[in-house]
CSV table of C-alpha atoms in Angstrom, one decimal:
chain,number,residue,atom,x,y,z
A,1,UNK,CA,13.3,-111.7,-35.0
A,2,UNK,CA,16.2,-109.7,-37.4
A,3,UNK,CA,17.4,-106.6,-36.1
A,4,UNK,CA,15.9,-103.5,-37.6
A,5,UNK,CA,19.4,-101.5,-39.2
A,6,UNK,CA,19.2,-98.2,-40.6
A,7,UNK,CA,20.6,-97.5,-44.2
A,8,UNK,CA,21.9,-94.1,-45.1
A,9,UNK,CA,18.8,-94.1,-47.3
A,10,UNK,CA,16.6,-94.8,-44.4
A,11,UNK,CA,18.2,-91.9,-41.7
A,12,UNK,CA,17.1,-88.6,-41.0
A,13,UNK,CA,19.0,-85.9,-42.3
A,14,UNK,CA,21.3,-84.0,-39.7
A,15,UNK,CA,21.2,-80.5,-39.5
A,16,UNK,CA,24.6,-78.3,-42.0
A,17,UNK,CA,27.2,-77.7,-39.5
A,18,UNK,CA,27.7,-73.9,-39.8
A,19,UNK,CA,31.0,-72.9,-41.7
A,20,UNK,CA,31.0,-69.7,-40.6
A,21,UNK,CA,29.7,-69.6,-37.1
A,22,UNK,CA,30.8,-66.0,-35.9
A,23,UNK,CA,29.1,-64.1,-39.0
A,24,UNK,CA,25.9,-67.2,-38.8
A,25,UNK,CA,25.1,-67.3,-35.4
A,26,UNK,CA,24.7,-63.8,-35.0
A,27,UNK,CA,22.6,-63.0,-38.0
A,28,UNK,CA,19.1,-62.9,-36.0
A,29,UNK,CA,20.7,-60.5,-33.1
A,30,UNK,CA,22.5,-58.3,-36.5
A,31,UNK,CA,19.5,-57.9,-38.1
A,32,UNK,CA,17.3,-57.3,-35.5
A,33,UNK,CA,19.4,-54.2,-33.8
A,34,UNK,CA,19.6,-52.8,-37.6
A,35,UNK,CA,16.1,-52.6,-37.5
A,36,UNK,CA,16.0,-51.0,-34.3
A,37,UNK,CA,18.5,-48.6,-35.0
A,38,UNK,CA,16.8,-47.6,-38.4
A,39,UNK,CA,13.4,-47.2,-36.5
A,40,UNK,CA,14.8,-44.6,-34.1
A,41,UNK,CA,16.9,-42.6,-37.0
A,42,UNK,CA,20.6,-43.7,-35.9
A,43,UNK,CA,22.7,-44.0,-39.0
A,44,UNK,CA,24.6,-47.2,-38.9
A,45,UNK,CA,28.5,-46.7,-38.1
A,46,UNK,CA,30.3,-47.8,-41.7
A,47,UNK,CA,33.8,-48.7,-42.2
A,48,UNK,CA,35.8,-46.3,-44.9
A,49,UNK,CA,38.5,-48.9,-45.0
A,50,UNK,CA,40.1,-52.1,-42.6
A,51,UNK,CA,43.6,-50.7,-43.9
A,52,UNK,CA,46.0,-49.2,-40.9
A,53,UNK,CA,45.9,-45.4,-40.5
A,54,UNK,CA,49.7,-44.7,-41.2
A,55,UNK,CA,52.2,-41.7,-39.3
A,56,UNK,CA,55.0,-42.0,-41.5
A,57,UNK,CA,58.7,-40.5,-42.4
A,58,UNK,CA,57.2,-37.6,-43.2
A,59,UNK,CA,55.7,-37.1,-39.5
A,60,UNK,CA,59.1,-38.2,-38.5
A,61,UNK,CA,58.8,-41.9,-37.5
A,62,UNK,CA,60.7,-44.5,-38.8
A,63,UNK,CA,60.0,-47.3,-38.6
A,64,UNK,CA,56.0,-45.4,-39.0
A,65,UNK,CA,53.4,-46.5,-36.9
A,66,UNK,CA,50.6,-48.3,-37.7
A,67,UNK,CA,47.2,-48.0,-36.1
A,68,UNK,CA,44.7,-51.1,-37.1
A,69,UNK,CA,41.3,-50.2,-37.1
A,70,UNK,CA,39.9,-50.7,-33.5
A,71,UNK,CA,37.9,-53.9,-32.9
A,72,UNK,CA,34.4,-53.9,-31.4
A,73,UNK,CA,36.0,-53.9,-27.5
A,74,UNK,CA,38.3,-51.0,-28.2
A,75,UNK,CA,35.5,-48.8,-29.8
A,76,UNK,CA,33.5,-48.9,-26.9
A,77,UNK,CA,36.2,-47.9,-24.8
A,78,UNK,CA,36.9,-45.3,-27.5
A,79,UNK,CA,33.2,-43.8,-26.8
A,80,UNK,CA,33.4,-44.0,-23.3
A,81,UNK,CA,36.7,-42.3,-22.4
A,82,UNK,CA,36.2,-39.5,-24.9
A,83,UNK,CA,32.7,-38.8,-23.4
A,84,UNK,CA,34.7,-38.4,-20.1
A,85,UNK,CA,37.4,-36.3,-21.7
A,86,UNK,CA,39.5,-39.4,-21.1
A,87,UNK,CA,42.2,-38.6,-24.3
A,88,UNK,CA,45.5,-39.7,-22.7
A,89,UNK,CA,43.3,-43.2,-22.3
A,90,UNK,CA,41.9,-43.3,-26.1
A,91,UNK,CA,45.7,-42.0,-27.3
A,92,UNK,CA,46.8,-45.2,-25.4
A,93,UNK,CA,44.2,-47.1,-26.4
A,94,UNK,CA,45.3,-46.4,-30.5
A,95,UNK,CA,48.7,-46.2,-29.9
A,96,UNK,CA,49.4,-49.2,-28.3
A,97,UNK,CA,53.1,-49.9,-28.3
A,98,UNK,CA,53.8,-46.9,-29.9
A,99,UNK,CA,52.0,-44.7,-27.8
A,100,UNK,CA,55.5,-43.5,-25.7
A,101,UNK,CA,56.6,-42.4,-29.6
A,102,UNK,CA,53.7,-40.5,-30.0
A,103,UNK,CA,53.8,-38.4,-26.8
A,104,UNK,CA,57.9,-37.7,-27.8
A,105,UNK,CA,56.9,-36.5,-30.8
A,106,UNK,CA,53.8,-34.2,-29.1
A,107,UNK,CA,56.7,-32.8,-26.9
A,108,UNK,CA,58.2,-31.6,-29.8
A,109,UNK,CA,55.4,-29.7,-31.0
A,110,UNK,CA,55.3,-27.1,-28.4
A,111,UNK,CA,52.2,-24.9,-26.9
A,112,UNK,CA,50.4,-26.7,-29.8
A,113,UNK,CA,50.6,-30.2,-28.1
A,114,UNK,CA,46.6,-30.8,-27.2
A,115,UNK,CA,45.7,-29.4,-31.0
A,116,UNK,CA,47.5,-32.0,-32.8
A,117,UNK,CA,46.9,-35.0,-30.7
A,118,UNK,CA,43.1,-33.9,-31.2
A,119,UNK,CA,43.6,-33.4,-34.9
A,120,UNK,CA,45.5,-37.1,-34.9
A,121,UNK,CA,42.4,-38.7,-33.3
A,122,UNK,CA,39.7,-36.7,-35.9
A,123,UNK,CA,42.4,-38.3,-38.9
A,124,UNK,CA,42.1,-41.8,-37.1
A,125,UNK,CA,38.6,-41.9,-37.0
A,126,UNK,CA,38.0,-40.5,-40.2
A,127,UNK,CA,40.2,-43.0,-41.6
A,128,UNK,CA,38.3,-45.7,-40.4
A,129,UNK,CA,34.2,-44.6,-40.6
A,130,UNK,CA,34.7,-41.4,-42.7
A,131,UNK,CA,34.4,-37.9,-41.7
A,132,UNK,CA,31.9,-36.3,-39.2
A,133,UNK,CA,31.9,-39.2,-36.9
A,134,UNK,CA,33.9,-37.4,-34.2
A,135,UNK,CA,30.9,-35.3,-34.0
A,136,UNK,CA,29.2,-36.8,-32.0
A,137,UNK,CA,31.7,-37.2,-29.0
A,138,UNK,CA,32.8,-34.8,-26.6
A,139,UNK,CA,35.7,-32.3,-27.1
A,140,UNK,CA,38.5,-33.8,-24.9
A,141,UNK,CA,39.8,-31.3,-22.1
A,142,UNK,CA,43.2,-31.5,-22.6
């Protein structure tokens, strides 16, 4: 008795292979915490902008330093530390590299020190979700 083959004609079709897999496979778990968060009146967090918030020559760094806009791990830590009036951990945290640069330049400030590195972090976060969203943490006890 022949052998039964199967043509392409004949075979089942196989399931796409997913092209994007990180913004895909999530999809169901994305949508389903929007909808949660819309049912209990959260506003979603929104990004103003993926481009680095900037201190500059005019702030008195050359070469400037760049912050990127925190990733998904880093906000969290974000959240927590300023809730604990961590803010030599969230400086640390958004300074990276630079972070020894920063604290020279506080030095140089004065009596004024805690005022501008809290006015820095408001600038950060505005520049990446817009104004108002430092609102909701806790005032850092510097």
């Amino acid at each position: 008795m022949p052998r039964k083959t199967t043509t392409s004609a004949t075979k089942k079709p196989q399931a796409a292979q997913v092209t994007d897999p990180a913004g895909d496979r999530f999809e169901k778990f994305r949508a389903r915490g929007m909808a949660m968060q819309n049912r209990a009146g959260h506003r979603r967090r929104t990004f103003v902008t993926d481009d680095p918030f900037v201190l500059g020559e005019e702030y008195g760094f050359t070469p400037p330093i760049e912050i990127q806009k925190p990733v998904y791990t880093d906000r969290l830590a974000i959240e927590e530390m300023s809730r604990a009036g961590n803010a030599t951990g969230v400086l640390r945290l958004l300074f990276k590299d630079d972070y020894r640069r920063f604290l020279a330049a506080l030095n140089s400030v004065g009596d004024d020190a805690e005022e501008v590195a809290i006015g820095v972090f408001i600038d950060i976060q505005a520049h990446f979700y817009g104004e108002g969203i430092v609102d909701e943490l806790v005032t850092f006890p510097m």
